[in-house]
mmCIF file of C-alpha atoms in Angstrom:
data_model
loop_
_atom_site.group_PDB
_atom_site.id
_atom_site.type_symbol
_atom_site.label_atom_id
_atom_site.label_comp_id
_atom_site.label_asym_id
_atom_site.label_seq_id
_atom_site.Cartn_x
_atom_site.Cartn_y
_atom_site.Cartn_z
ATOM 1 C CA MET J 1 -77.381 46.876 144.727
ATOM 2 C CA LEU J 2 -76.936 48.101 148.276
ATOM 3 C CA LYS J 3 -76.441 45.162 150.471
ATOM 4 C CA MET J 4 -75.262 45.204 154.154
ATOM 5 C CA PRO J 5 -72.215 43.050 154.740
ATOM 6 C CA THR J 6 -72.766 40.180 157.160
ATOM 7 C CA ASP J 7 -69.270 40.133 158.905
ATOM 8 C CA SER J 8 -69.002 40.688 162.654
ATOM 9 C CA THR J 9 -68.238 44.479 162.248
ATOM 10 C CA ASN J 10 -71.884 45.069 161.378
ATOM 11 C CA ILE J 11 -73.496 43.001 164.120
ATOM 12 C CA LEU J 12 -74.120 46.049 166.302
ATOM 13 C CA PHE J 13 -75.621 47.931 163.375
ATOM 14 C CA ALA J 14 -77.849 45.019 162.536
ATOM 15 C CA ILE J 15 -79.165 44.717 166.034
ATOM 16 C CA ALA J 16 -79.825 48.425 166.266
ATOM 17 C CA ILE J 17 -81.858 48.265 163.041
ATOM 18 C CA ILE J 18 -83.806 45.332 164.300
ATOM 19 C CA LEU J 19 -84.603 46.933 167.666
ATOM 20 C CA ALA J 20 -85.558 50.330 166.072
ATOM 21 C CA THR J 21 -87.875 48.745 163.539
ATOM 22 C CA ALA J 22 -89.325 46.357 166.053
ATOM 23 C CA LYS J 23 -90.268 49.216 168.359
ATOM 24 C CA ILE J 24 -91.862 51.102 165.509
ATOM 25 C CA GLY J 25 -93.856 48.095 164.676
ATOM 26 C CA GLU J 26 -94.809 47.545 168.243
ATOM 27 C CA ILE J 27 -95.978 51.200 168.651
ATOM 28 C CA VAL J 28 -98.038 51.116 165.516
ATOM 29 C CA ALA J 29 -99.699 47.819 166.338
ATOM 30 C CA LYS J 30 -100.691 49.063 169.790
ATOM 31 C CA LYS J 31 -102.060 52.366 168.395
ATOM 32 C CA LEU J 32 -104.262 50.222 166.142
ATOM 33 C CA GLY J 33 -105.327 48.219 169.175
ATOM 34 C CA ASP J 34 -103.409 44.949 168.175
ATOM 35 C CA PRO J 35 -100.688 43.090 170.225
ATOM 36 C CA GLY J 36 -97.255 44.690 170.058
ATOM 37 C CA ILE J 37 -95.727 41.350 169.294
ATOM 38 C CA THR J 38 -97.897 41.125 166.137
ATOM 39 C CA GLY J 39 -96.310 44.485 165.029
ATOM 40 C CA GLU J 40 -92.888 43.015 165.455
ATOM 41 C CA LEU J 41 -93.846 40.040 163.451
ATOM 42 C CA ILE J 42 -95.330 42.136 160.611
ATOM 43 C CA THR J 43 -92.160 44.387 160.660
ATOM 44 C CA GLY J 44 -90.001 41.147 160.193
ATOM 45 C CA ILE J 45 -92.109 39.998 157.262
ATOM 46 C CA PHE J 46 -91.932 43.393 155.686
ATOM 47 C CA LEU J 47 -88.154 43.803 156.069
ATOM 48 C CA GLY J 48 -87.381 40.156 155.064
ATOM 49 C CA ASN J 49 -89.326 40.521 151.921
ATOM 50 C CA PHE J 50 -88.399 44.133 151.113
ATOM 51 C CA TRP J 51 -86.557 43.091 148.022
ATOM 52 C CA LEU J 52 -89.832 42.211 146.439
ATOM 53 C CA LEU J 53 -90.850 45.906 146.523
ATOM 54 C CA SER J 54 -87.475 47.499 145.822
ATOM 55 C CA GLY J 55 -85.169 44.949 144.320
ATOM 56 C CA GLY J 56 -82.687 45.919 146.996
ATOM 57 C CA GLU J 57 -80.799 43.328 149.072
ATOM 58 C CA PHE J 58 -79.960 45.491 152.131
ATOM 59 C CA PHE J 59 -82.145 43.553 154.621
ATOM 60 C CA ASP J 60 -80.976 40.114 153.508
ATOM 61 C CA PHE J 61 -78.705 40.156 156.578
ATOM 62 C CA LEU J 62 -81.913 39.247 158.605
ATOM 63 C CA ARG J 63 -81.747 35.792 157.022
ATOM 64 C CA GLU J 64 -78.016 35.474 156.494
ATOM 65 C CA MET J 65 -76.354 36.520 159.714
ATOM 66 C CA ASP J 66 -75.652 33.441 161.765
ATOM 67 C CA ILE J 67 -75.267 35.448 165.020
ATOM 68 C CA LEU J 68 -78.862 36.706 164.646
ATOM 69 C CA LYS J 69 -80.066 33.203 164.553
ATOM 70 C CA LEU J 70 -78.240 32.629 167.859
ATOM 71 C CA PHE J 71 -79.790 35.666 169.403
ATOM 72 C CA ALA J 72 -83.178 34.598 168.207
ATOM 73 C CA GLU J 73 -82.729 31.168 169.871
ATOM 74 C CA LEU J 74 -81.762 32.914 173.106
ATOM 75 C CA GLY J 75 -84.797 35.127 172.710
ATOM 76 C CA ALA J 76 -86.970 31.957 172.417
ATOM 77 C CA ILE J 77 -85.397 30.553 175.645
ATOM 78 C CA VAL J 78 -85.983 33.872 177.479
ATOM 79 C CA LEU J 79 -89.512 33.860 176.168
ATOM 80 C CA LEU J 80 -90.310 30.377 177.504
ATOM 81 C CA VAL J 81 -88.575 31.273 180.867
ATOM 82 C CA LYS J 82 -91.186 34.108 181.054
ATOM 83 C CA VAL J 83 -93.978 31.703 180.294
ATOM 84 C CA GLY J 84 -92.705 29.424 183.006
ATOM 85 C CA LEU J 85 -92.604 32.269 185.520
ATOM 86 C CA HIS J 86 -96.200 33.183 184.702
ATOM 87 C CA THR J 87 -97.504 29.578 184.925
ATOM 88 C CA ASP J 88 -98.789 28.882 188.371
ATOM 89 C CA LEU J 89 -98.941 25.063 188.590
ATOM 90 C CA ARG J 90 -100.904 25.315 191.941
ATOM 91 C CA ALA J 91 -103.541 27.534 190.374
ATOM 92 C CA LEU J 92 -103.601 25.265 187.399
ATOM 93 C CA MET J 93 -104.522 22.367 189.651
ATOM 94 C CA ARG J 94 -107.505 24.294 190.884
ATOM 95 C CA VAL J 95 -108.869 25.836 187.693
ATOM 96 C CA GLY J 96 -111.805 23.430 187.501
ATOM 97 C CA ILE J 97 -113.289 21.061 185.143
ATOM 98 C CA SER J 98 -114.175 23.609 182.415
ATOM 99 C CA SER J 99 -110.711 25.024 182.088
ATOM 100 C CA PHE J 100 -109.305 21.577 181.852
ATOM 101 C CA LEU J 101 -111.841 20.449 179.145
ATOM 102 C CA VAL J 102 -111.378 23.673 177.308
ATOM 103 C CA ALA J 103 -107.631 23.158 177.232
ATOM 104 C CA VAL J 104 -107.851 19.472 176.193
ATOM 105 C CA GLY J 105 -110.472 20.273 173.440
ATOM 106 C CA GLY J 106 -108.444 23.277 172.315
ATOM 107 C CA VAL J 107 -105.400 21.023 171.808
ATOM 108 C CA PHE J 108 -107.092 17.815 170.503
ATOM 109 C CA ALA J 109 -109.456 19.410 167.833
ATOM 110 C CA PRO J 110 -106.631 21.592 166.175
ATOM 111 C CA LEU J 111 -104.265 18.704 166.396
ATOM 112 C CA VAL J 112 -106.584 16.366 164.458
ATOM 113 C CA LEU J 113 -107.637 19.081 161.993
ATOM 114 C CA GLY J 114 -104.074 20.124 161.376
ATOM 115 C CA PHE J 115 -102.974 16.525 160.809
ATOM 116 C CA LEU J 116 -105.969 15.997 158.306
ATOM 117 C CA VAL J 117 -104.844 19.155 156.442
ATOM 118 C CA GLY J 118 -101.357 17.630 156.050
ATOM 119 C CA LEU J 119 -102.865 14.347 154.880
ATOM 120 C CA VAL J 120 -105.166 15.953 152.383
ATOM 121 C CA LEU J 121 -102.939 18.906 151.047
ATOM 122 C CA LEU J 122 -99.564 17.419 151.658
ATOM 123 C CA PRO J 123 -99.843 13.683 150.922
ATOM 124 C CA GLU J 124 -96.167 13.292 150.031
ATOM 125 C CA ALA J 125 -94.843 15.070 153.122
ATOM 126 C CA PRO J 126 -93.099 12.966 155.830
ATOM 127 C CA ILE J 127 -95.156 12.148 158.921
ATOM 128 C CA ALA J 128 -92.970 14.314 161.100
ATOM 129 C CA THR J 129 -93.919 17.341 158.868
ATOM 130 C CA LYS J 130 -97.565 16.563 159.325
ATOM 131 C CA LEU J 131 -97.089 16.189 163.139
ATOM 132 C CA PHE J 132 -95.143 19.473 163.464
ATOM 133 C CA LEU J 133 -97.817 21.255 161.312
ATOM 134 C CA ALA J 134 -100.597 19.808 163.688
ATOM 135 C CA VAL J 135 -98.867 20.832 166.854
ATOM 136 C CA SER J 136 -98.132 24.342 165.716
ATOM 137 C CA LEU J 137 -101.900 24.758 165.601
ATOM 138 C CA CYS J 138 -102.353 23.609 169.290
ATOM 139 C CA ALA J 139 -100.903 26.595 171.153
ATOM 140 C CA THR J 140 -102.689 29.728 172.190
ATOM 141 C CA SER J 141 -101.599 33.217 173.220
ATOM 142 C CA MET J 142 -101.863 34.104 176.887
ATOM 143 C CA ALA J 143 -100.643 37.707 176.149
ATOM 144 C CA VAL J 144 -103.633 38.537 173.877
ATOM 145 C CA LYS J 145 -106.245 37.175 176.391
ATOM 146 C CA LEU J 146 -104.759 38.960 179.327
ATOM 147 C CA ARG J 147 -104.662 42.270 177.512
ATOM 148 C CA VAL J 148 -108.335 42.040 176.354
ATOM 149 C CA LEU J 149 -109.618 40.784 179.693
ATOM 150 C CA ASP J 150 -107.742 43.311 181.635
ATOM 151 C CA GLU J 151 -108.815 46.190 179.424
ATOM 152 C CA LEU J 152 -112.532 45.110 179.871
ATOM 153 C CA LYS J 153 -112.045 44.510 183.678
ATOM 154 C CA MET J 154 -113.284 40.924 183.202
ATOM 155 C CA LEU J 155 -110.328 38.887 184.564
ATOM 156 C CA GLU J 156 -112.299 37.853 187.617
ATOM 157 C CA THR J 157 -115.473 36.817 185.805
ATOM 158 C CA THR J 158 -116.300 33.221 185.209
ATOM 159 C CA GLU J 159 -115.344 33.434 181.536
ATOM 160 C CA GLY J 160 -112.061 35.186 182.471
ATOM 161 C CA ARG J 161 -111.004 32.494 185.004
ATOM 162 C CA ILE J 162 -111.910 29.704 182.512
ATOM 163 C CA ILE J 163 -109.985 31.320 179.784
ATOM 164 C CA ILE J 164 -106.844 31.989 181.670
ATOM 165 C CA GLY J 165 -106.835 28.541 183.312
ATOM 166 C CA ALA J 166 -107.349 26.920 179.975
ATOM 167 C CA ALA J 167 -104.617 28.974 178.381
ATOM 168 C CA MET J 168 -102.040 27.848 180.932
ATOM 169 C CA ALA J 169 -103.016 24.171 180.644
ATOM 170 C CA ASP J 170 -103.076 24.544 176.826
ATOM 171 C CA ASP J 171 -99.392 25.753 176.791
ATOM 172 C CA VAL J 172 -98.256 22.902 179.096
ATOM 173 C CA ILE J 173 -99.955 20.261 176.941
ATOM 174 C CA THR J 174 -98.620 21.790 173.743
ATOM 175 C CA LEU J 175 -95.162 21.903 175.083
ATOM 176 C CA MET J 176 -95.406 18.200 175.905
ATOM 177 C CA LEU J 177 -96.565 17.539 172.400
ATOM 178 C CA LEU J 178 -93.696 19.612 171.010
ATOM 179 C CA GLY J 179 -91.224 17.424 172.959
ATOM 180 C CA MET J 180 -92.814 14.381 171.504
ATOM 181 C CA VAL J 181 -92.775 15.358 167.834
ATOM 182 C CA SER J 182 -89.286 16.793 168.311
ATOM 183 C CA GLY J 183 -88.104 13.448 169.534
ATOM 184 C CA ILE J 184 -89.897 11.598 166.589
ATOM 185 C CA ALA J 185 -88.245 13.962 164.070
ATOM 186 C CA VAL J 186 -84.799 13.269 165.606
ATOM 187 C CA LYS J 187 -85.241 9.527 165.809
ATOM 188 C CA GLY J 188 -86.927 9.275 162.427
ATOM 189 C CA GLU J 189 -89.173 6.574 163.869
ATOM 190 C CA VAL J 190 -92.887 7.092 164.287
ATOM 191 C CA TYR J 191 -94.390 4.246 166.284
ATOM 192 C CA GLN J 192 -91.425 3.392 168.411
ATOM 193 C CA GLY J 193 -90.416 6.983 168.524
ATOM 194 C CA LEU J 194 -93.889 7.943 169.608
ATOM 195 C CA VAL J 195 -93.781 5.610 172.586
ATOM 196 C CA VAL J 196 -90.332 6.573 173.642
ATOM 197 C CA THR J 197 -90.892 10.370 173.372
ATOM 198 C CA LEU J 198 -94.267 10.175 175.040
ATOM 199 C CA VAL J 199 -92.719 8.469 177.977
ATOM 200 C CA VAL J 200 -89.665 10.723 178.111
ATOM 201 C CA SER J 201 -91.850 13.905 177.739
ATOM 202 C CA VAL J 202 -94.218 12.885 180.476
ATOM 203 C CA LEU J 203 -91.556 11.823 182.806
ATOM 204 C CA PHE J 204 -89.579 15.010 182.200
ATOM 205 C CA PHE J 205 -92.510 17.164 182.894
ATOM 206 C CA LEU J 206 -93.741 15.112 185.883
ATOM 207 C CA VAL J 207 -90.290 14.960 187.603
ATOM 208 C CA VAL J 208 -89.077 18.512 186.961
ATOM 209 C CA GLY J 209 -92.545 19.940 187.271
ATOM 210 C CA ALA J 210 -93.034 18.141 190.685
ATOM 211 C CA VAL J 211 -89.574 19.386 191.863
ATOM 212 C CA GLY J 212 -90.493 22.848 190.812
ATOM 213 C CA LEU J 213 -93.924 22.717 192.521
ATOM 214 C CA LYS J 214 -92.456 21.288 195.787
ATOM 215 C CA TYR J 215 -89.258 23.095 195.983
ATOM 216 C CA ASN J 216 -89.492 26.355 194.015
ATOM 217 C CA LEU J 217 -90.298 28.166 197.265
ATOM 218 C CA LEU J 218 -87.356 26.531 199.044
ATOM 219 C CA PHE J 219 -85.009 27.125 196.110
ATOM 220 C CA GLY J 220 -86.158 30.679 195.643
ATOM 221 C CA ASP J 221 -85.575 31.342 199.406
ATOM 222 C CA PHE J 222 -82.108 29.833 199.252
ATOM 223 C CA VAL J 223 -81.058 31.923 196.215
ATOM 224 C CA THR J 224 -82.721 35.050 197.496
ATOM 225 C CA LYS J 225 -81.353 34.967 201.076
ATOM 226 C CA LYS J 226 -78.234 32.781 201.083
ATOM 227 C CA LEU J 227 -76.423 33.863 197.923
ATOM 228 C CA ALA J 228 -74.436 37.021 197.359
ATOM 229 C CA GLU J 229 -76.059 39.332 194.695
ATOM 230 C CA SER J 230 -72.967 38.798 192.483
ATOM 231 C CA LEU J 231 -73.713 35.059 192.403
ATOM 232 C CA LYS J 232 -77.492 35.083 191.824
ATOM 233 C CA ILE J 233 -77.440 35.933 188.076
ATOM 234 C CA PRO J 234 -74.780 33.354 187.167
ATOM 235 C CA VAL J 235 -76.830 30.687 189.210
ATOM 236 C CA ILE J 236 -79.960 31.577 187.319
ATOM 237 C CA ILE J 237 -78.290 31.484 184.014
ATOM 238 C CA ILE J 238 -76.682 28.052 184.755
ATOM 239 C CA VAL J 239 -80.149 26.704 185.894
ATOM 240 C CA CYS J 240 -81.840 27.886 182.762
ATOM 241 C CA LEU J 241 -79.173 26.629 180.340
ATOM 242 C CA GLY J 242 -78.581 23.529 182.378
ATOM 243 C CA LEU J 243 -82.324 22.565 182.165
ATOM 244 C CA ALA J 244 -82.430 23.479 178.505
ATOM 245 C CA LEU J 245 -79.438 21.171 177.772
ATOM 246 C CA LEU J 246 -81.016 18.480 179.934
ATOM 247 C CA ALA J 247 -84.238 18.564 177.872
ATOM 248 C CA GLU J 248 -82.112 18.425 174.681
ATOM 249 C CA SER J 249 -80.068 15.445 176.010
ATOM 250 C CA VAL J 250 -83.083 13.288 176.541
ATOM 251 C CA GLY J 251 -84.358 13.971 173.042
ATOM 252 C CA LEU J 252 -86.786 16.875 173.723
ATOM 253 C CA ASN J 253 -86.042 20.482 172.942
ATOM 254 C CA THR J 254 -84.164 23.257 174.713
ATOM 255 C CA VAL J 255 -87.228 25.487 175.067
ATOM 256 C CA LEU J 256 -88.969 22.780 177.232
ATOM 257 C CA GLY J 257 -86.025 23.046 179.715
ATOM 258 C CA ALA J 258 -86.393 26.905 179.650
ATOM 259 C CA PHE J 259 -89.967 26.541 180.455
ATOM 260 C CA VAL J 260 -89.500 24.333 183.507
ATOM 261 C CA ALA J 261 -86.678 26.572 184.584
ATOM 262 C CA GLY J 262 -89.180 29.407 184.839
ATOM 263 C CA LEU J 263 -91.339 27.128 187.007
ATOM 264 C CA LEU J 264 -88.386 26.465 189.314
ATOM 265 C CA LEU J 265 -87.214 30.062 189.499
ATOM 266 C CA GLN J 266 -90.618 31.754 190.274
ATOM 267 C CA LYS J 267 -89.861 32.620 193.897
ATOM 268 C CA VAL J 268 -86.294 33.985 193.309
ATOM 269 C CA ARG J 269 -85.899 37.626 194.105
ATOM 270 C CA LEU J 270 -82.904 39.985 193.438
ATOM 271 C CA ARG J 271 -81.979 43.415 194.167
ATOM 272 C CA ASP J 272 -81.727 46.127 191.467
ATOM 273 C CA PHE J 273 -79.209 48.983 191.156
ATOM 274 C CA GLU J 274 -81.191 50.917 193.835
ATOM 275 C CA TYR J 275 -81.024 47.948 196.072
ATOM 276 C CA LYS J 276 -84.750 47.306 195.824
ATOM 277 C CA GLU J 277 -85.950 43.797 195.812
ATOM 278 C CA GLN J 278 -87.470 42.665 192.486
ATOM 279 C CA GLY J 279 -88.868 39.488 191.161
ATOM 280 C CA LEU J 280 -87.096 37.488 188.597
ATOM 281 C CA GLU J 281 -89.576 38.493 186.063
ATOM 282 C CA TRP J 282 -88.311 42.069 186.092
ATOM 283 C CA PHE J 283 -84.740 40.966 185.409
ATOM 284 C CA VAL J 284 -85.780 38.460 182.727
ATOM 285 C CA GLY J 285 -87.869 41.246 181.192
ATOM 286 C CA VAL J 286 -84.716 43.283 180.829
ATOM 287 C CA ALA J 287 -83.033 40.547 178.718
ATOM 288 C CA GLY J 288 -86.205 40.036 176.884
ATOM 289 C CA TRP J 289 -86.359 43.757 175.775
ATOM 290 C CA THR J 290 -83.407 42.988 173.489
ATOM 291 C CA LEU J 291 -83.656 39.303 172.668
ATOM 292 C CA ILE J 292 -87.469 38.810 172.250
ATOM 293 C CA PRO J 293 -87.943 41.510 169.621
ATOM 294 C CA ILE J 294 -84.996 39.927 167.765
ATOM 295 C CA PHE J 295 -86.750 36.637 167.929
ATOM 296 C CA PHE J 296 -90.057 37.897 166.518
ATOM 297 C CA VAL J 297 -88.496 40.094 163.856
ATOM 298 C CA LYS J 298 -86.271 37.155 162.829
ATOM 299 C CA VAL J 299 -89.268 34.827 162.729
ATOM 300 C CA GLY J 300 -91.060 37.253 160.450
ATOM 301 C CA ALA J 301 -88.106 37.842 158.173
ATOM 302 C CA GLU J 302 -87.909 34.011 157.610
ATOM 303 C CA VAL J 303 -91.388 34.178 155.868
ATOM 304 C CA HIS J 304 -91.026 33.818 152.074
ATOM 305 C CA VAL J 305 -93.832 35.860 150.639
ATOM 306 C CA GLU J 306 -92.980 34.604 147.109
ATOM 307 C CA CYS J 307 -94.165 31.120 148.192
ATOM 308 C CA PHE J 308 -97.718 32.392 148.021
ATOM 309 C CA PHE J 309 -97.500 33.004 144.355
ATOM 310 C CA ASP J 310 -98.079 29.277 144.219
ATOM 311 C CA MET J 311 -101.878 28.429 144.453
ATOM 312 C CA LYS J 312 -101.094 25.182 146.111
ATOM 313 C CA ILE J 313 -99.375 27.000 148.973
ATOM 314 C CA VAL J 314 -102.170 29.469 149.174
ATOM 315 C CA MET J 315 -104.636 26.547 149.636
ATOM 316 C CA VAL J 316 -102.441 25.042 152.351
ATOM 317 C CA GLY J 317 -102.279 28.372 154.097
ATOM 318 C CA LEU J 318 -106.005 28.739 154.029
ATOM 319 C CA GLY J 319 -106.360 25.124 155.179
ATOM 320 C CA ILE J 320 -104.066 25.748 158.118
ATOM 321 C CA THR J 321 -105.930 28.945 159.029
ATOM 322 C CA VAL J 322 -109.382 27.424 158.857
ATOM 323 C CA ALA J 323 -108.151 24.435 160.902
ATOM 324 C CA ALA J 324 -106.674 26.824 163.500
ATOM 325 C CA VAL J 325 -109.953 28.741 163.906
ATOM 326 C CA LEU J 326 -112.408 25.790 163.807
ATOM 327 C CA GLY J 327 -110.134 23.845 166.257
ATOM 328 C CA LYS J 328 -110.247 26.493 168.864
ATOM 329 C CA LEU J 329 -113.873 27.220 168.407
ATOM 330 C CA PHE J 330 -114.565 23.601 169.449
ATOM 331 C CA CYS J 331 -113.557 24.838 172.899
ATOM 332 C CA SER J 332 -117.113 26.478 173.046
ATOM 333 C CA VAL J 333 -118.683 23.056 173.474
ATOM 334 C CA CYS J 334 -116.235 22.018 176.187
ATOM 335 C CA VAL J 335 -117.565 24.376 178.997
ATOM 336 C CA VAL J 336 -119.786 22.712 181.555
ATOM 337 C CA GLU J 337 -120.912 25.696 183.498
ATOM 338 C CA LYS J 338 -124.233 27.178 182.547
ATOM 339 C CA GLY J 339 -124.847 30.859 181.761
ATOM 340 C CA VAL J 340 -121.419 31.681 180.410
ATOM 341 C CA ASN J 341 -120.365 33.105 177.088
ATOM 342 C CA ARG J 342 -119.290 29.906 175.418
ATOM 343 C CA LEU J 343 -118.518 31.555 172.018
ATOM 344 C CA ALA J 344 -116.375 34.122 173.715
ATOM 345 C CA ILE J 345 -114.319 31.412 175.356
ATOM 346 C CA GLY J 346 -113.808 29.620 172.043
ATOM 347 C CA VAL J 347 -112.873 32.964 170.304
ATOM 348 C CA ALA J 348 -110.417 33.743 173.115
ATOM 349 C CA MET J 349 -108.423 30.508 172.440
ATOM 350 C CA ILE J 350 -108.018 31.300 168.789
ATOM 351 C CA PRO J 351 -104.909 33.654 168.683
ATOM 352 C CA ARG J 352 -101.461 32.017 168.470
ATOM 353 C CA LEU J 353 -98.306 33.733 169.255
ATOM 354 C CA GLU J 354 -95.406 32.694 171.490
ATOM 355 C CA VAL J 355 -95.578 28.832 171.654
ATOM 356 C CA GLY J 356 -96.893 28.435 168.112
ATOM 357 C CA LEU J 357 -94.232 30.474 166.592
ATOM 358 C CA ILE J 358 -91.541 28.698 168.657
ATOM 359 C CA THR J 359 -92.903 25.358 167.407
ATOM 360 C CA ALA J 360 -92.708 26.473 163.826
ATOM 361 C CA THR J 361 -89.275 27.858 164.241
ATOM 362 C CA ILE J 362 -87.996 24.539 165.709
ATOM 363 C CA GLY J 363 -89.584 22.669 162.824
ATOM 364 C CA LYS J 364 -87.888 24.887 160.405
ATOM 365 C CA ASN J 365 -84.522 24.693 162.078
ATOM 366 C CA MET J 366 -84.779 20.890 162.105
ATOM 367 C CA GLY J 367 -85.487 20.801 158.498
ATOM 368 C CA VAL J 368 -88.980 19.319 159.047
ATOM 369 C CA LEU J 369 -90.914 22.339 157.778
ATOM 370 C CA ASN J 370 -89.935 23.994 154.569
ATOM 371 C CA ASP J 371 -90.063 27.663 153.674
ATOM 372 C CA ALA J 372 -93.617 27.419 152.323
ATOM 373 C CA LEU J 373 -95.093 25.626 155.319
ATOM 374 C CA TYR J 374 -93.220 27.667 157.821
ATOM 375 C CA SER J 375 -94.436 30.896 156.098
ATOM 376 C CA SER J 376 -98.039 29.669 156.054
ATOM 377 C CA ILE J 377 -97.884 28.914 159.855
ATOM 378 C CA VAL J 378 -96.468 32.385 160.625
ATOM 379 C CA VAL J 379 -99.160 34.141 158.526
ATOM 380 C CA MET J 380 -101.757 32.046 160.295
ATOM 381 C CA VAL J 381 -100.421 33.320 163.648
ATOM 382 C CA VAL J 382 -100.571 36.873 162.436
ATOM 383 C CA LEU J 383 -104.110 36.581 161.166
ATOM 384 C CA THR J 384 -105.531 34.854 164.206
ATOM 385 C CA SER J 385 -103.653 37.254 166.595
ATOM 386 C CA LEU J 386 -105.073 40.247 164.687
ATOM 387 C CA ALA J 387 -108.729 39.077 164.330
ATOM 388 C CA SER J 388 -109.264 37.447 167.707
ATOM 389 C CA PRO J 389 -109.003 40.592 170.057
ATOM 390 C CA TYR J 390 -111.710 42.448 168.110
ATOM 391 C CA LEU J 391 -113.997 39.514 168.054
ATOM 392 C CA LEU J 392 -113.472 38.780 171.660
ATOM 393 C CA LYS J 393 -114.034 42.463 172.675
ATOM 394 C CA THR J 394 -117.251 42.501 170.636
ATOM 395 C CA LEU J 395 -118.685 39.301 172.253
ATOM 396 C CA LEU J 396 -117.747 40.197 175.754
ATOM 397 C CA LEU J 397 -119.007 43.757 175.546
ATOM 398 C CA ARG J 398 -122.201 42.634 173.961
ATOM 399 C CA ARG J 399 -122.803 40.127 176.846
ATOM 400 C CA LYS J 400 -121.835 42.710 179.321
ATOM 401 C CA SER J 401 -124.348 45.252 178.069
ATOM 402 C CA LEU J 402 -127.086 42.605 177.935
ATOM 403 C CA THR J 403 -126.468 41.551 181.629
ATOM 404 C CA THR J 404 -126.326 45.209 182.798
ATOM 405 C CA GLN J 405 -129.587 46.258 181.113
ATOM 406 C CA PRO J 406 -132.376 46.916 183.584
ATOM 407 C CA ALA J 407 -135.139 44.353 183.579
ATOM 408 C CA PRO J 408 -138.418 45.393 181.725
ATOM 409 C CA LEU J 409 -141.248 46.629 183.867
#
């Protein structure tokens, strides 16, 4: 059987294969009108399970190379830094009651439904497993919403503002929950661990978030104007990794530190090779072009399709997907404004990508989620991310056409 060796001499070849196939998957997905990230995920699922079709073991390196796991973890950190850079806490504080209620409802309902799925279908599973399963359903995808709303020129509509505000708040709340369940999984205690990790998570976000909110402009101005260009990148890396390690040291997870690092570094600007000033997002994007596709392909490759040969696992996967959809549709009843497309807001909250996948990956790496549960969550992410854009477009376009029709004479 042809099998790629997993020693260090093949690392560059492995990365080249991942990036090339990820780009192909991204292009195909975009041609079909789907998010490019979903194409990378499906590519990983296909390659990781290629042996089922061919019997060959060539792509086993996706699961076996330890260095790829490290690159994937760095990709998750870069991804959460990008999320932090895009999260405007000041705007989040002004989004209004509907966005807040949609975010809370969009976290609470999937959390409860996901936990119930665990209780009913996985009665023997540890409580930490049920909690990770529930939290993985809470996240939503900012990327999918932005793409659809921007394409339809509806970012500035009432629905658009509610959706984007709710998505930002949803991610923040979900990350706090992720910190809590990670702490519980590490401590192995539920009730005492819940209190401790709740306090730690809230304090971590409040303190670091308040510092970022108050001093990100001052810090950005200092780094931008006072530091030499040769020092800026090292300082940024130290801040990101330092906050990631700080989060881990207090019993949370490194990705939470990466997220708050993005909040703190929002105002930092650097100069490119042509000496033009660029925001940090551009430079993080450069790193992301390599590391983030590795993360998504690696996540997909860890899906074990053979798990779904077991009807019990199929039922769990269906239960997770139904809970994920119904939980976010609950957002439709959380809107207080009149005359808005409530169903469209609920559908917009359905897709999961970035934070949901990171939650599942953390759970798997901690040994809390087994291969079958992890695979079910990733498949749920793919299904919701593929279906939601089409449904959202249909609902918004239908409402748009109804509101633009001339009144009858």
